[in-house]
Amino acid sequence: MTKDLSLNALQANGIRCQESLSMTGKPVLHYFNGRGRMESVRWLLAAAGVEFEEKLFENHEEFEKLIQGGTLMYEQVPMVEIDGMNLVQTRAILRYIAAKYGLYGRSLEEQAWIDMYVEGLRDLSDMIMFFPLSLPEEKEMNLEYILHRATTRFFPAYEKALRDNKQHFLVGNRLSWADVQLLEVILMVEECKAGVLSGFPLLQDFKVRTSQIPTIKRFLQPGSQRKPPLDDESIGTVKDIFKFEQGMFLKNMSTIVAEY
């Protein structure tokens, strides 16, 4: 009896999941109302011209309810409902979307280059993402560290990639996941310091050109599903939801284990 009831409950839950997807056919993004790791997912879907819905939790209780629902494999977000699946882990989500919508290269070699570029971009975007959680006395130091890394390690690599590829894109001759994420991160760094691209003419051209792609241009307009940078109020909300503390900015970002 108990086994049958449990099976029925699981089947019913699966039916509800399928129904929530089939009503609109759109991916459903589960996250808080902010950038975090979900922002790159929003960017990639928008660049692909895919409409999506969002179910945003506003407090720890709502997040805990999602965990208790059993759909989060590791009890972490982001999670995206798409094609009958509950996808978790940011890079797995992004890789699936990129492959599904033709943004993941035309060969294994192109995919390897895309992976290398986006992994580097994640290193830089993680620093910026956790920067608002710096201790007050460390903020200036951490900002200098971000800008130094951006302009001496990461931007030179992407400037060279554009020069070597001799195309408008990082890989091949068409838009890829790497291009979308590069534009996202460029804009994030510019929010930290205007004019940061002054020594990188190819990246400047890339930014202007890629921003004019119709799907991306729409995403950059006011009123889109793009999220603003964290302000003091939203930082408080994030801390409440995930029980974060200040001082989480780490120079060795690989030591951060929380998905956020």
PDB file of C-alpha atoms in Angstrom:
ATOM      1  CA  MET A   1       0.000   0.000   0.000  1.00  0.00           C
ATOM      2  CA  THR A   2       2.697   2.488   1.015  1.00  0.00           C
ATOM      3  CA  LYS A   3       4.776   1.618  -2.015  1.00  0.00           C
ATOM      4  CA  ASP A   4       1.812   2.116  -4.346  1.00  0.00           C
ATOM      5  CA  LEU A   5       0.974   5.469  -2.762  1.00  0.00           C
ATOM      6  CA  SER A   6       4.585   6.602  -3.099  1.00  0.00           C
ATOM      7  CA  LEU A   7       4.627   5.555  -6.743  1.00  0.00           C
ATOM      8  CA  ASN A   8       1.363   7.372  -7.374  1.00  0.00           C
ATOM      9  CA  ALA A   9       2.738  10.483  -5.703  1.00  0.00           C
ATOM     10  CA  LEU A  10       5.880  10.362  -7.852  1.00  0.00           C
ATOM     11  CA  GLN A  11       3.823   9.864 -11.001  1.00  0.00           C
ATOM     12  CA  ALA A  12       1.544  12.731 -10.041  1.00  0.00           C
ATOM     13  CA  ASN A  13       4.535  14.960  -9.411  1.00  0.00           C
ATOM     14  CA  GLY A  14       5.916  14.030 -12.822  1.00  0.00           C
ATOM     15  CA  ILE A  15       2.585  14.792 -14.457  1.00  0.00           C
ATOM     16  CA  ARG A  16       2.452  18.214 -12.775  1.00  0.00           C
ATOM     17  CA  CYS A  17       5.975  18.921 -13.995  1.00  0.00           C
ATOM     18  CA  GLN A  18       5.080  17.953 -17.542  1.00  0.00           C
ATOM     19  CA  GLU A  19       1.894  20.006 -17.392  1.00  0.00           C
ATOM     20  CA  SER A  20       3.777  23.095 -16.196  1.00  0.00           C
ATOM     21  CA  LEU A  21       6.061  22.757 -19.191  1.00  0.00           C
ATOM     22  CA  SER A  22       3.418  21.860 -21.763  1.00  0.00           C
ATOM     23  CA  MET A  23       1.122  24.779 -20.994  1.00  0.00           C
ATOM     24  CA  THR A  24       3.527  27.216 -22.602  1.00  0.00           C
ATOM     25  CA  GLY A  25       6.333  25.076 -23.964  1.00  0.00           C
ATOM     26  CA  LYS A  26       8.798  27.529 -22.446  1.00  0.00           C
ATOM     27  CA  PRO A  27      11.725  26.683 -20.168  1.00  0.00           C
ATOM     28  CA  VAL A  28      11.025  27.527 -16.521  1.00  0.00           C
ATOM     29  CA  LEU A  29      13.857  29.016 -14.459  1.00  0.00           C
ATOM     30  CA  HIS A  30      13.859  28.502 -10.679  1.00  0.00           C
ATOM     31  CA  TYR A  31      15.982  31.014  -8.788  1.00  0.00           C
ATOM     32  CA  PHE A  32      15.901  34.134  -6.658  1.00  0.00           C
ATOM     33  CA  ASN A  33      15.154  37.542  -8.178  1.00  0.00           C
ATOM     34  CA  GLY A  34      18.743  38.441  -8.994  1.00  0.00           C
ATOM     35  CA  ARG A  35      21.679  37.598 -11.214  1.00  0.00           C
ATOM     36  CA  GLY A  36      23.797  34.980  -9.502  1.00  0.00           C
ATOM     37  CA  ARG A  37      24.585  31.915 -11.566  1.00  0.00           C
ATOM     38  CA  MET A  38      21.236  32.024 -13.368  1.00  0.00           C
ATOM     39  CA  GLU A  39      22.080  35.231 -15.215  1.00  0.00           C
ATOM     40  CA  SER A  40      24.270  33.443 -17.756  1.00  0.00           C
ATOM     41  CA  VAL A  41      21.354  31.082 -18.417  1.00  0.00           C
ATOM     42  CA  ARG A  42      19.075  34.059 -19.050  1.00  0.00           C
ATOM     43  CA  TRP A  43      21.652  35.549 -21.387  1.00  0.00           C
ATOM     44  CA  LEU A  44      22.057  32.344 -23.383  1.00  0.00           C
ATOM     45  CA  LEU A  45      18.327  31.706 -23.771  1.00  0.00           C
ATOM     46  CA  ALA A  46      17.756  35.328 -24.766  1.00  0.00           C
ATOM     47  CA  ALA A  47      20.564  35.224 -27.337  1.00  0.00           C
ATOM     48  CA  ALA A  48      19.033  32.069 -28.806  1.00  0.00           C
ATOM     49  CA  GLY A  49      15.688  33.862 -29.080  1.00  0.00           C
ATOM     50  CA  VAL A  50      14.008  31.496 -26.602  1.00  0.00           C
ATOM     51  CA  GLU A  51      11.260  32.864 -24.382  1.00  0.00           C
ATOM     52  CA  PHE A  52      11.320  31.594 -20.807  1.00  0.00           C
ATOM     53  CA  GLU A  53       9.387  31.875 -17.573  1.00  0.00           C
ATOM     54  CA  GLU A  54      10.757  32.401 -14.088  1.00  0.00           C
ATOM     55  CA  LYS A  55       9.612  31.123 -10.715  1.00  0.00           C
ATOM     56  CA  LEU A  56      11.478  33.318  -8.255  1.00  0.00           C
ATOM     57  CA  PHE A  57      11.636  32.589  -4.539  1.00  0.00           C
ATOM     58  CA  GLU A  58      11.901  35.544  -2.172  1.00  0.00           C
ATOM     59  CA  ASN A  59      12.950  34.031   1.164  1.00  0.00           C
ATOM     60  CA  HIS A  60      14.628  31.017   2.729  1.00  0.00           C
ATOM     61  CA  GLU A  61      11.299  29.299   3.417  1.00  0.00           C
ATOM     62  CA  GLU A  62      10.369  29.317  -0.278  1.00  0.00           C
ATOM     63  CA  PHE A  63      13.819  28.017  -1.187  1.00  0.00           C
ATOM     64  CA  GLU A  64      13.499  25.272   1.436  1.00  0.00           C
ATOM     65  CA  LYS A  65      10.107  24.332   0.004  1.00  0.00           C
ATOM     66  CA  LEU A  66      11.720  23.862  -3.409  1.00  0.00           C
ATOM     67  CA  ILE A  67      14.370  21.645  -1.818  1.00  0.00           C
ATOM     68  CA  GLN A  68      11.747  19.568  -0.036  1.00  0.00           C
ATOM     69  CA  GLY A  69       9.929  19.087  -3.349  1.00  0.00           C
ATOM     70  CA  GLY A  70      12.693  16.710  -4.383  1.00  0.00           C
ATOM     71  CA  THR A  71      13.517  18.272  -7.758  1.00  0.00           C
ATOM     72  CA  LEU A  72      16.920  19.699  -6.791  1.00  0.00           C
ATOM     73  CA  MET A  73      19.470  16.927  -7.241  1.00  0.00           C
ATOM     74  CA  TYR A  74      22.026  18.542  -4.933  1.00  0.00           C
ATOM     75  CA  GLU A  75      19.647  20.843  -3.042  1.00  0.00           C
ATOM     76  CA  GLN A  76      21.135  23.752  -4.985  1.00  0.00           C
ATOM     77  CA  VAL A  77      19.975  26.201  -7.602  1.00  0.00           C
ATOM     78  CA  PRO A  78      19.864  27.205 -10.410  1.00  0.00           C
ATOM     79  CA  MET A  79      17.367  24.735 -11.796  1.00  0.00           C
ATOM     80  CA  VAL A  80      15.763  24.870 -15.233  1.00  0.00           C
ATOM     81  CA  GLU A  81      12.743  22.861 -16.319  1.00  0.00           C
ATOM     82  CA  ILE A  82      13.243  22.095 -20.010  1.00  0.00           C
ATOM     83  CA  ASP A  83      12.293  19.228 -22.320  1.00  0.00           C
ATOM     84  CA  GLY A  84      10.733  17.284 -19.443  1.00  0.00           C
ATOM     85  CA  MET A  85      13.870  17.479 -17.306  1.00  0.00           C
ATOM     86  CA  ASN A  86      14.850  19.348 -14.165  1.00  0.00           C
ATOM     87  CA  LEU A  87      18.365  20.459 -15.073  1.00  0.00           C
ATOM     88  CA  VAL A  88      20.740  21.532 -12.300  1.00  0.00           C
ATOM     89  CA  GLN A  89      24.412  22.575 -12.171  1.00  0.00           C
ATOM     90  CA  THR A  90      25.101  25.757 -14.084  1.00  0.00           C
ATOM     91  CA  ARG A  91      27.543  24.458 -16.668  1.00  0.00           C
ATOM     92  CA  ALA A  92      25.377  21.425 -17.435  1.00  0.00           C
ATOM     93  CA  ILE A  93      22.408  23.741 -18.008  1.00  0.00           C
ATOM     94  CA  LEU A  94      24.400  26.116 -20.203  1.00  0.00           C
ATOM     95  CA  ARG A  95      25.981  23.317 -22.225  1.00  0.00           C
ATOM     96  CA  TYR A  96      22.569  21.745 -22.888  1.00  0.00           C
ATOM     97  CA  ILE A  97      21.044  25.039 -23.996  1.00  0.00           C
ATOM     98  CA  ALA A  98      24.048  25.876 -26.180  1.00  0.00           C
ATOM     99  CA  ALA A  99      23.916  22.478 -27.894  1.00  0.00           C
ATOM    100  CA  LYS A 100      20.130  22.559 -28.303  1.00  0.00           C
ATOM    101  CA  TYR A 101      20.083  25.964 -29.961  1.00  0.00           C
ATOM    102  CA  GLY A 102      23.173  25.753 -32.166  1.00  0.00           C
ATOM    103  CA  LEU A 103      25.512  27.803 -29.974  1.00  0.00           C
ATOM    104  CA  TYR A 104      28.016  25.067 -29.177  1.00  0.00           C
ATOM    105  CA  GLY A 105      30.179  24.873 -32.292  1.00  0.00           C
ATOM    106  CA  ARG A 106      30.164  22.586 -35.306  1.00  0.00           C
ATOM    107  CA  SER A 107      32.873  20.134 -34.241  1.00  0.00           C
ATOM    108  CA  LEU A 108      34.517  18.664 -31.177  1.00  0.00           C
ATOM    109  CA  GLU A 109      37.446  21.018 -31.715  1.00  0.00           C
ATOM    110  CA  GLU A 110      35.181  24.074 -31.715  1.00  0.00           C
ATOM    111  CA  GLN A 111      33.399  22.781 -28.617  1.00  0.00           C
ATOM    112  CA  ALA A 112      36.748  22.402 -26.840  1.00  0.00           C
ATOM    113  CA  TRP A 113      37.651  26.030 -27.626  1.00  0.00           C
ATOM    114  CA  ILE A 114      34.220  27.210 -26.487  1.00  0.00           C
ATOM    115  CA  ASP A 115      34.611  25.277 -23.228  1.00  0.00           C
ATOM    116  CA  MET A 116      38.039  26.793 -22.583  1.00  0.00           C
ATOM    117  CA  TYR A 117      36.792  30.319 -23.191  1.00  0.00           C
ATOM    118  CA  VAL A 118      33.679  29.993 -21.020  1.00  0.00           C
ATOM    119  CA  GLU A 119      35.627  28.377 -18.172  1.00  0.00           C
ATOM    120  CA  GLY A 120      37.931  31.389 -18.093  1.00  0.00           C
ATOM    121  CA  LEU A 121      34.968  33.726 -18.195  1.00  0.00           C
ATOM    122  CA  ARG A 122      33.388  31.907 -15.285  1.00  0.00           C
ATOM    123  CA  ASP A 123      36.535  32.486 -13.226  1.00  0.00           C
ATOM    124  CA  LEU A 124      36.212  36.229 -13.838  1.00  0.00           C
ATOM    125  CA  SER A 125      32.431  36.415 -13.424  1.00  0.00           C
ATOM    126  CA  ASP A 126      32.643  34.517 -10.110  1.00  0.00           C
ATOM    127  CA  MET A 127      34.913  37.206  -8.710  1.00  0.00           C
ATOM    128  CA  ILE A 128      32.434  39.905  -9.696  1.00  0.00           C
ATOM    129  CA  MET A 129      29.453  37.893  -8.486  1.00  0.00           C
ATOM    130  CA  PHE A 130      30.887  37.487  -4.988  1.00  0.00           C
ATOM    131  CA  PHE A 131      32.351  40.989  -4.844  1.00  0.00           C
ATOM    132  CA  PRO A 132      29.230  42.517  -3.157  1.00  0.00           C
ATOM    133  CA  LEU A 133      29.778  40.069  -0.282  1.00  0.00           C
ATOM    134  CA  SER A 134      33.221  41.524   0.452  1.00  0.00           C
ATOM    135  CA  LEU A 135      33.926  42.815   3.915  1.00  0.00           C
ATOM    136  CA  PRO A 136      33.658  46.639   3.895  1.00  0.00           C
ATOM    137  CA  GLU A 137      37.333  47.072   4.690  1.00  0.00           C
ATOM    138  CA  GLU A 138      38.305  44.728   1.837  1.00  0.00           C
ATOM    139  CA  LYS A 139      36.080  46.123  -0.934  1.00  0.00           C
ATOM    140  CA  GLU A 140      38.627  48.479  -2.458  1.00  0.00           C
ATOM    141  CA  MET A 141      41.317  45.806  -2.430  1.00  0.00           C
ATOM    142  CA  ASN A 142      38.996  43.234  -3.975  1.00  0.00           C
ATOM    143  CA  LEU A 143      37.868  45.636  -6.699  1.00  0.00           C
ATOM    144  CA  GLU A 144      41.481  46.385  -7.604  1.00  0.00           C
ATOM    145  CA  TYR A 145      42.135  42.646  -7.736  1.00  0.00           C
ATOM    146  CA  ILE A 146      39.190  42.053 -10.113  1.00  0.00           C
ATOM    147  CA  LEU A 147      40.208  44.863 -12.443  1.00  0.00           C
ATOM    148  CA  HIS A 148      43.836  43.772 -12.431  1.00  0.00           C
ATOM    149  CA  ARG A 149      42.918  40.192 -13.309  1.00  0.00           C
ATOM    150  CA  ALA A 150      40.470  41.336 -15.995  1.00  0.00           C
ATOM    151  CA  THR A 151      42.954  43.613 -17.736  1.00  0.00           C
ATOM    152  CA  THR A 152      46.136  41.550 -17.373  1.00  0.00           C
ATOM    153  CA  ARG A 153      44.943  37.951 -17.623  1.00  0.00           C
ATOM    154  CA  PHE A 154      41.484  37.608 -19.153  1.00  0.00           C
ATOM    155  CA  PHE A 155      40.919  40.481 -21.587  1.00  0.00           C
ATOM    156  CA  PRO A 156      44.328  39.989 -23.272  1.00  0.00           C
ATOM    157  CA  ALA A 157      43.406  36.336 -23.890  1.00  0.00           C
ATOM    158  CA  TYR A 158      40.116  37.245 -25.568  1.00  0.00           C
ATOM    159  CA  GLU A 159      41.659  40.102 -27.531  1.00  0.00           C
ATOM    160  CA  LYS A 160      44.181  37.588 -28.894  1.00  0.00           C
ATOM    161  CA  ALA A 161      41.441  35.038 -29.616  1.00  0.00           C
ATOM    162  CA  LEU A 162      39.546  37.538 -31.758  1.00  0.00           C
ATOM    163  CA  ARG A 163      42.723  38.556 -33.557  1.00  0.00           C
ATOM    164  CA  ASP A 164      43.777  34.953 -34.221  1.00  0.00           C
ATOM    165  CA  ASN A 165      40.337  33.811 -35.371  1.00  0.00           C
ATOM    166  CA  LYS A 166      40.088  36.723 -37.850  1.00  0.00           C
ATOM    167  CA  GLN A 167      36.307  36.590 -37.589  1.00  0.00           C
ATOM    168  CA  HIS A 168      33.682  38.538 -35.692  1.00  0.00           C
ATOM    169  CA  PHE A 169      33.470  35.677 -33.180  1.00  0.00           C
ATOM    170  CA  LEU A 170      35.697  33.843 -30.723  1.00  0.00           C
ATOM    171  CA  VAL A 171      35.191  30.444 -32.381  1.00  0.00           C
ATOM    172  CA  GLY A 172      34.411  29.690 -36.003  1.00  0.00           C
ATOM    173  CA  ASN A 173      32.333  32.060 -38.093  1.00  0.00           C
ATOM    174  CA  ARG A 174      29.121  32.264 -36.125  1.00  0.00           C
ATOM    175  CA  LEU A 175      27.820  33.218 -32.698  1.00  0.00           C
ATOM    176  CA  SER A 176      28.499  30.756 -29.903  1.00  0.00           C
ATOM    177  CA  TRP A 177      27.963  30.390 -26.177  1.00  0.00           C
ATOM    178  CA  ALA A 178      31.472  31.810 -25.671  1.00  0.00           C
ATOM    179  CA  ASP A 179      30.574  35.070 -27.442  1.00  0.00           C
ATOM    180  CA  VAL A 180      27.400  35.500 -25.408  1.00  0.00           C
ATOM    181  CA  GLN A 181      29.195  34.948 -22.133  1.00  0.00           C
ATOM    182  CA  LEU A 182      32.066  37.228 -23.143  1.00  0.00           C
ATOM    183  CA  LEU A 183      29.667  40.111 -23.757  1.00  0.00           C
ATOM    184  CA  GLU A 184      27.922  39.432 -20.442  1.00  0.00           C
ATOM    185  CA  VAL A 185      31.215  39.529 -18.541  1.00  0.00           C
ATOM    186  CA  ILE A 186      32.502  42.615 -20.384  1.00  0.00           C
ATOM    187  CA  LEU A 187      29.403  44.501 -19.265  1.00  0.00           C
ATOM    188  CA  MET A 188      29.836  43.205 -15.707  1.00  0.00           C
ATOM    189  CA  VAL A 189      33.414  44.510 -15.574  1.00  0.00           C
ATOM    190  CA  GLU A 190      32.326  47.849 -17.046  1.00  0.00           C
ATOM    191  CA  GLU A 191      29.842  48.167 -14.198  1.00  0.00           C
ATOM    192  CA  CYS A 192      32.860  47.989 -11.897  1.00  0.00           C
ATOM    193  CA  LYS A 193      34.834  50.550 -13.902  1.00  0.00           C
ATOM    194  CA  ALA A 194      33.807  52.440 -17.035  1.00  0.00           C
ATOM    195  CA  GLY A 195      36.394  52.558 -19.790  1.00  0.00           C
ATOM    196  CA  VAL A 196      38.038  49.302 -18.752  1.00  0.00           C
ATOM    197  CA  LEU A 197      38.240  48.239 -22.428  1.00  0.00           C
ATOM    198  CA  SER A 198      40.306  51.262 -23.446  1.00  0.00           C
ATOM    199  CA  GLY A 199      43.370  49.129 -24.212  1.00  0.00           C
ATOM    200  CA  PHE A 200      41.472  46.435 -26.103  1.00  0.00           C
ATOM    201  CA  PRO A 201      40.233  47.683 -29.499  1.00  0.00           C
ATOM    202  CA  LEU A 202      39.031  44.309 -30.765  1.00  0.00           C
ATOM    203  CA  LEU A 203      36.994  43.747 -27.606  1.00  0.00           C
ATOM    204  CA  GLN A 204      35.525  47.236 -27.982  1.00  0.00           C
ATOM    205  CA  ASP A 205      34.407  46.399 -31.523  1.00  0.00           C
ATOM    206  CA  PHE A 206      33.150  43.008 -30.366  1.00  0.00           C
ATOM    207  CA  LYS A 207      31.044  44.612 -27.651  1.00  0.00           C
ATOM    208  CA  VAL A 208      29.403  47.102 -30.024  1.00  0.00           C
ATOM    209  CA  ARG A 209      28.831  44.532 -32.767  1.00  0.00           C
ATOM    210  CA  THR A 210      27.502  41.730 -30.564  1.00  0.00           C
ATOM    211  CA  SER A 211      25.213  44.101 -28.651  1.00  0.00           C
ATOM    212  CA  GLN A 212      23.444  44.842 -31.943  1.00  0.00           C
ATOM    213  CA  ILE A 213      22.439  41.230 -32.625  1.00  0.00           C
ATOM    214  CA  PRO A 214      18.619  41.552 -32.523  1.00  0.00           C
ATOM    215  CA  THR A 215      17.945  38.961 -29.808  1.00  0.00           C
ATOM    216  CA  ILE A 216      20.715  40.343 -27.605  1.00  0.00           C
ATOM    217  CA  LYS A 217      19.738  43.934 -28.278  1.00  0.00           C
ATOM    218  CA  ARG A 218      16.223  43.145 -26.999  1.00  0.00           C
ATOM    219  CA  PHE A 219      17.649  41.552 -23.862  1.00  0.00           C
ATOM    220  CA  LEU A 220      19.683  44.681 -23.164  1.00  0.00           C
ATOM    221  CA  GLN A 221      16.617  46.925 -23.323  1.00  0.00           C
ATOM    222  CA  PRO A 222      14.848  48.122 -20.148  1.00  0.00           C
ATOM    223  CA  GLY A 223      11.997  45.834 -19.126  1.00  0.00           C
ATOM    224  CA  SER A 224      13.684  42.601 -20.229  1.00  0.00           C
ATOM    225  CA  GLN A 225      14.327  39.661 -17.895  1.00  0.00           C
ATOM    226  CA  ARG A 226      17.930  40.754 -17.438  1.00  0.00           C
ATOM    227  CA  LYS A 227      18.613  41.425 -13.762  1.00  0.00           C
ATOM    228  CA  PRO A 228      20.369  44.503 -12.324  1.00  0.00           C
ATOM    229  CA  PRO A 229      23.479  44.337 -10.138  1.00  0.00           C
ATOM    230  CA  LEU A 230      22.893  43.542  -6.481  1.00  0.00           C
ATOM    231  CA  ASP A 231      22.098  46.563  -4.312  1.00  0.00           C
ATOM    232  CA  ASP A 232      22.129  46.657  -0.512  1.00  0.00           C
ATOM    233  CA  GLU A 233      18.526  45.480  -0.239  1.00  0.00           C
ATOM    234  CA  SER A 234      18.958  42.553  -2.619  1.00  0.00           C
ATOM    235  CA  ILE A 235      22.235  41.594  -0.900  1.00  0.00           C
ATOM    236  CA  GLY A 236      20.257  41.302   2.333  1.00  0.00           C
ATOM    237  CA  THR A 237      17.703  39.101   0.577  1.00  0.00           C
ATOM    238  CA  VAL A 238      20.420  36.840  -0.821  1.00  0.00           C
ATOM    239  CA  LYS A 239      22.007  36.469   2.614  1.00  0.00           C
ATOM    240  CA  ASP A 240      18.634  35.552   4.092  1.00  0.00           C
ATOM    241  CA  ILE A 241      17.807  33.002   1.390  1.00  0.00           C
ATOM    242  CA  PHE A 242      21.166  31.227   1.285  1.00  0.00           C
ATOM    243  CA  LYS A 243      22.384  32.074   4.798  1.00  0.00           C
ATOM    244  CA  PHE A 244      25.508  33.731   3.403  1.00  0.00           C
ATOM    245  CA  GLU A 245      27.832  35.916   5.395  1.00  0.00           C
ATOM    246  CA  GLN A 246      30.121  38.737   4.357  1.00  0.00           C
ATOM    247  CA  GLY A 247      33.729  38.003   3.503  1.00  0.00           C
ATOM    248  CA  MET A 248      32.999  35.358   0.863  1.00  0.00           C
ATOM    249  CA  PHE A 249      35.169  37.039  -1.758  1.00  0.00           C
ATOM    250  CA  LEU A 250      38.136  34.708  -2.173  1.00  0.00           C
ATOM    251  CA  LYS A 251      41.114  35.095  -4.476  1.00  0.00           C
ATOM    252  CA  ASN A 252      41.113  31.339  -5.017  1.00  0.00           C
ATOM    253  CA  MET A 253      37.575  31.075  -6.333  1.00  0.00           C
ATOM    254  CA  SER A 254      37.822  27.296  -6.703  1.00  0.00           C
ATOM    255  CA  THR A 255      37.477  27.032  -2.927  1.00  0.00           C
ATOM    256  CA  ILE A 256      33.913  28.328  -3.038  1.00  0.00           C
ATOM    257  CA  VAL A 257      31.599  25.335  -2.845  1.00  0.00           C
ATOM    258  CA  ALA A 258      28.210  27.052  -2.574  1.00  0.00           C
ATOM    259  CA  GLU A 259      26.102  27.189  -5.710  1.00  0.00           C
ATOM    260  CA  TYR A 260      24.533  30.652  -5.797  1.00  0.00           C
TER     261      TYR A 260
END
